[in-house]
Coordinates of N, CA and C in Angstrom, one line a residue:
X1 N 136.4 114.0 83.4 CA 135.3 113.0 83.3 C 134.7 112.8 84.7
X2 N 133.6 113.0 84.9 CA 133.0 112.8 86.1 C 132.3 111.5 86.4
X3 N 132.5 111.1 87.4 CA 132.1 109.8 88.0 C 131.5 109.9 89.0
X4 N 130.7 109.3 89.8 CA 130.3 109.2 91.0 C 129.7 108.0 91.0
X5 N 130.0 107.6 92.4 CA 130.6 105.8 92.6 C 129.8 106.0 94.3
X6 N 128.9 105.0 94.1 CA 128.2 104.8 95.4 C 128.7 104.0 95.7
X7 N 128.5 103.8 97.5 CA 129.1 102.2 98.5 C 128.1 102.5 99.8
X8 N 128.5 101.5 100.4 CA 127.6 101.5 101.6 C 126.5 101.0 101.2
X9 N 125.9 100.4 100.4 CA 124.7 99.8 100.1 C 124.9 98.2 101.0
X10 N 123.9 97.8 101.2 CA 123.9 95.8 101.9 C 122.7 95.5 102.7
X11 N 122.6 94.5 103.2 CA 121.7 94.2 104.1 C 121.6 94.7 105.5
X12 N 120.4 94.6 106.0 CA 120.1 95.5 107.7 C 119.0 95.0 108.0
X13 N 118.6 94.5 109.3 CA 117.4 94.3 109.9 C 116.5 95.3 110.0
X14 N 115.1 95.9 109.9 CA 114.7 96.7 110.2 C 114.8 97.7 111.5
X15 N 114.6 98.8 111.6 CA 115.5 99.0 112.4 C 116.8 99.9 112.5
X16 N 117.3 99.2 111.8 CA 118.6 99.3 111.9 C 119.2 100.2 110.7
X17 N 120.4 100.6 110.6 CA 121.2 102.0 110.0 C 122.0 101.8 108.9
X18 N 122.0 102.7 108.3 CA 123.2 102.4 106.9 C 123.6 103.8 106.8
X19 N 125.1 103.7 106.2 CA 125.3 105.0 105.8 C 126.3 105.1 104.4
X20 N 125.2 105.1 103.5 CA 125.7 105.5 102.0 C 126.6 106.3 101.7
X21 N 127.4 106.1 100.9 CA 128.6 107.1 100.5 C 128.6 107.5 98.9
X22 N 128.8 108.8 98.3 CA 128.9 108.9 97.0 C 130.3 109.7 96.7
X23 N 131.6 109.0 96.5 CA 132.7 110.0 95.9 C 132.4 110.4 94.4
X24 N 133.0 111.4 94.3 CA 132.5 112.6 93.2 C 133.8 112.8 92.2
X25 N 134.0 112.2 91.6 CA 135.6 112.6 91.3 C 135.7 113.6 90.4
X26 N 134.7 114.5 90.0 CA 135.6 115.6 88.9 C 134.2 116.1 88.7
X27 N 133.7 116.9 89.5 CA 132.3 117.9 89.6 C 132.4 118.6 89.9
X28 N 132.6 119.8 89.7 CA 132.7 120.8 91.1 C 131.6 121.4 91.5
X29 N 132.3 121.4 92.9 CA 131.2 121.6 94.0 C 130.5 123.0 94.4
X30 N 131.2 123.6 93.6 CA 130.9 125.3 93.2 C 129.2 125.6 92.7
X31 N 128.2 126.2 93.1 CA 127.4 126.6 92.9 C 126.3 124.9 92.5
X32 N 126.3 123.9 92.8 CA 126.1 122.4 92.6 C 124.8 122.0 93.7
X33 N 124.3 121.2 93.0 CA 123.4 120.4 94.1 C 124.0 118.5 93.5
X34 N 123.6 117.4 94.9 CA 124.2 116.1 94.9 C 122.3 115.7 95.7
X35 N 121.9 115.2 94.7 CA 120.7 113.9 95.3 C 121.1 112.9 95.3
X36 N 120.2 112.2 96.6 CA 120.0 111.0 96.6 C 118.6 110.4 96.3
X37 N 118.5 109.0 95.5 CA 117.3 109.1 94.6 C 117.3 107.2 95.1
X38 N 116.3 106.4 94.6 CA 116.2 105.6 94.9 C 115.0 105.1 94.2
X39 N 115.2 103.6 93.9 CA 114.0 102.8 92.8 C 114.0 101.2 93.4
X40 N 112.9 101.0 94.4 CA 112.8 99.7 94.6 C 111.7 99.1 93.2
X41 N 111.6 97.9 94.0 CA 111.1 96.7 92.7 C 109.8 97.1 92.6
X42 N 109.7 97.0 91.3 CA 108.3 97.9 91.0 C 107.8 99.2 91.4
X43 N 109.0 99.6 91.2 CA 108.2 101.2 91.5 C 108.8 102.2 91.0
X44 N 108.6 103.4 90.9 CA 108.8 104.4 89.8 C 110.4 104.9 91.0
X45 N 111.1 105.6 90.1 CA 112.2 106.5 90.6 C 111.8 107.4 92.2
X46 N 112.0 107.6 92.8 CA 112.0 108.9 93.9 C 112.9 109.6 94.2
X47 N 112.7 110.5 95.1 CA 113.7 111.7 95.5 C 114.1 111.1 96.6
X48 N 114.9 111.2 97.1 CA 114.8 110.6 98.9 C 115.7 112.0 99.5
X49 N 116.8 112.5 99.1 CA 117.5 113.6 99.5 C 118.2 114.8 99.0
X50 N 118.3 116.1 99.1 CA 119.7 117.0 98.4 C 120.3 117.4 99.3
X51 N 121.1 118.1 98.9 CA 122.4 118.9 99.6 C 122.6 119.8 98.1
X52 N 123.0 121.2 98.3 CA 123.3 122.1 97.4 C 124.2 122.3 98.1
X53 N 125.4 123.3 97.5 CA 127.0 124.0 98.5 C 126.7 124.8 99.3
X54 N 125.5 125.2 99.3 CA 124.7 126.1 100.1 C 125.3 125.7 101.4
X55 N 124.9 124.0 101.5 CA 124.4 123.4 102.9 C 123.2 123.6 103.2
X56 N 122.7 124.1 101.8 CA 120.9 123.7 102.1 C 120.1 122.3 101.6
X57 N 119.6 121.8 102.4 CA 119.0 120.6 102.1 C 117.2 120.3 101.9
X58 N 117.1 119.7 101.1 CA 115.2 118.6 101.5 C 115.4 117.4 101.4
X59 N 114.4 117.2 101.7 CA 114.6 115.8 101.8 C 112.8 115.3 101.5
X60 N 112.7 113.9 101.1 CA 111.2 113.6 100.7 C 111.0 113.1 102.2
X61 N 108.8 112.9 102.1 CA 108.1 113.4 103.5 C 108.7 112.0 104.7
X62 N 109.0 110.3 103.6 CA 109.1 109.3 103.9 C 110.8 109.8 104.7
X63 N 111.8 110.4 104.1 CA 112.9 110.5 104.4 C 113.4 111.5 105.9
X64 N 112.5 112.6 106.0 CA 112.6 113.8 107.4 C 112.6 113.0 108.6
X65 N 113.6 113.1 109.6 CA 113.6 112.6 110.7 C 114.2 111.2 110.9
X66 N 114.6 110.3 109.8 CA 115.4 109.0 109.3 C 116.3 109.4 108.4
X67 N 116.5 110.2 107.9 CA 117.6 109.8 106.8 C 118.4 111.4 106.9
X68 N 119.8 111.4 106.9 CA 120.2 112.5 106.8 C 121.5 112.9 105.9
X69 N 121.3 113.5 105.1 CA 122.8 114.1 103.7 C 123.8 115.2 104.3
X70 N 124.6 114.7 103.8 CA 125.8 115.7 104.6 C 126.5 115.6 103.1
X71 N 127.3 116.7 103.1 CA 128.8 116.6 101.9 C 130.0 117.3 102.9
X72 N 131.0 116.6 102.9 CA 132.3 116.2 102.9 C 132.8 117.1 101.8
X73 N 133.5 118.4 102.2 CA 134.1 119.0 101.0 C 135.7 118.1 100.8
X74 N 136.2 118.3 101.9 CA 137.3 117.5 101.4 C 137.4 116.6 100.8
X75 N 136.9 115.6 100.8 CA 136.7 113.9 100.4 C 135.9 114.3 99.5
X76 N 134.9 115.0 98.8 CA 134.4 115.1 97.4 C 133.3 114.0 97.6
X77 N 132.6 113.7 98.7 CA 132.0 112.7 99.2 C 130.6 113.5 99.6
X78 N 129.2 113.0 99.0 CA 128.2 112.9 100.0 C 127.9 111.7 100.7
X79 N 127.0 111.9 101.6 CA 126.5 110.8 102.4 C 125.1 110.9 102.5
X80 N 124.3 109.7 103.0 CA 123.1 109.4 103.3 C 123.4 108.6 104.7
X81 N 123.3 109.0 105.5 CA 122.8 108.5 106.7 C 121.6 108.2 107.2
X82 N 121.5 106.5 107.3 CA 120.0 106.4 107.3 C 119.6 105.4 108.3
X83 N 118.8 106.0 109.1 CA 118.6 105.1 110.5 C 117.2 104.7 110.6
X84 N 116.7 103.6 111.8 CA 115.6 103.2 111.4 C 114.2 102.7 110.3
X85 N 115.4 102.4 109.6 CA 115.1 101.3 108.5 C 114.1 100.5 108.7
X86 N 112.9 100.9 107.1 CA 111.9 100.1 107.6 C 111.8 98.9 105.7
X87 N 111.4 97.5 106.5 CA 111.6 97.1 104.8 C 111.0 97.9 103.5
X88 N 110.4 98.8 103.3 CA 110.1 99.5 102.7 C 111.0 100.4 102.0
X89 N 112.0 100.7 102.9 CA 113.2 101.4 102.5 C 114.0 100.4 101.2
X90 N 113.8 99.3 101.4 CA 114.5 98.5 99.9 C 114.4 99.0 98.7
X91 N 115.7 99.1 98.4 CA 116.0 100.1 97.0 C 117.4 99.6 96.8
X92 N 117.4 100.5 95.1 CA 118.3 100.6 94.5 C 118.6 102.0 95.0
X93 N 119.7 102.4 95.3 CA 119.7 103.9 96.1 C 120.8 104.5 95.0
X94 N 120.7 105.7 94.4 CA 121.6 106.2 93.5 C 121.9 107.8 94.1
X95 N 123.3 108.0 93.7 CA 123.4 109.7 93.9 C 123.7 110.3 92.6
X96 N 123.1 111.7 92.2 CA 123.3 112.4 91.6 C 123.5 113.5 91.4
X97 N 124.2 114.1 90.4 CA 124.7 115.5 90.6 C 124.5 116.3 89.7
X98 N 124.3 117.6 89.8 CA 123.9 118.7 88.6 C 123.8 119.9 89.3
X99 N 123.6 121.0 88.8 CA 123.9 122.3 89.3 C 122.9 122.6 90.2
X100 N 123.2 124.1 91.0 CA 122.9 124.5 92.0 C 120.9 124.5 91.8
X101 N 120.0 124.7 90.7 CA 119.2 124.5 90.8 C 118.7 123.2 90.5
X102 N 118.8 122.2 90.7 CA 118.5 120.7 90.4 C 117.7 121.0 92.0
X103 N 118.5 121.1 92.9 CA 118.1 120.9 94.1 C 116.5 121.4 93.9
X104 N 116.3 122.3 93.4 CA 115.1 123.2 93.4 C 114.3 122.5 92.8
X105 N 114.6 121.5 91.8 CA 113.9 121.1 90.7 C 113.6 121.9 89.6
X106 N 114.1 122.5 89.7 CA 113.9 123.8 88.5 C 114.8 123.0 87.6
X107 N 116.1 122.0 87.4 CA 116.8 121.7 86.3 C 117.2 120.1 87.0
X108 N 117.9 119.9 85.7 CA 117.8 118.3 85.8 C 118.8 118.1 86.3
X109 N 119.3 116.9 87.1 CA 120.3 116.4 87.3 C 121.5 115.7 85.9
X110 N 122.8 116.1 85.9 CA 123.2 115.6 85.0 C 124.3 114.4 84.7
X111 N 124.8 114.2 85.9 CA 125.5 112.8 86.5 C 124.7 111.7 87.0
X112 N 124.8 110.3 87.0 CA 124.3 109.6 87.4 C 125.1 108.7 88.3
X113 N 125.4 107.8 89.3 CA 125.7 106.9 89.6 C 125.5 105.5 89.6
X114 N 126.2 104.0 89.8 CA 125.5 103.1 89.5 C 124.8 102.3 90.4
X115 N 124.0 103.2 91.3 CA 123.6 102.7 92.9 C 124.4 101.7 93.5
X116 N 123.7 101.5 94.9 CA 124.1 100.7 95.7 C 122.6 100.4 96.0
X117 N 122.6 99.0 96.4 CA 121.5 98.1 96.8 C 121.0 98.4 98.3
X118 N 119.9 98.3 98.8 CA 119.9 98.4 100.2 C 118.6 97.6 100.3
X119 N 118.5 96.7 101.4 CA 117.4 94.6 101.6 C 117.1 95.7 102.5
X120 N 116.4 95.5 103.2 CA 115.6 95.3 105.0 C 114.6 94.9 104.9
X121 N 115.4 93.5 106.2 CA 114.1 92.9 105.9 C 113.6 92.6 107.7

């Protein structure tokens, strides 16, 4: 049964850093892609990051140079590290997981998580 369970979500002054966590408990990480996606108030869904097992990544135009995804094979963990935080960043921040082409967009993501919150204000 697969889960993935976001933390690290809270408040930050603009500015300032966060670093989101997604454990994975029963996905394998074998040929897989893990986004990070995000839906503030009133507004449609977005992409914000991937990571495939590649260790290949994108990331959206708002996200390059502020936000960075890493996976943790051990710990079954991705991350969003995300610095210079602007209020605009305020979201519901979720991660998701689905196979190696998701990242491409060629296929859908097929896990969901139940986000973590992120204010700056």
């Amino acid at each position: 049964h697969v889960q993935l369970v976001e933390s690290g979500g809270g408040s930050v002054q603009a500015g300032g850093s966060l670093t989101l966590a997604c454990l994975n408990s029963d996905y394998s990480w074998a040929r897989a892609c893990m986004g990070w996606f995000r839906q503030g108030p009133g507004k449609a869904r977005e992409g914000v990051a991937a990571i495939n097992s590649d260790g290949r990544t994108n990331y959206a135009l708002f996200a390059k140079g502020r936000f960075t995804i890493s996976h943790d094979n051990d710990k079954n963990t991705v991350y969003l590290q995300m610095n210079s935080l602007k209020p605009e960043d305020t979201a519901m921040y979720y991660c998701a997981a689905g196979c190696w082409y998701a990242c491409a967009g060629t296929s859908k993501y097929n896990y969901w998580g139940q986000g973590t919150q992120v204010t700056v204000s």
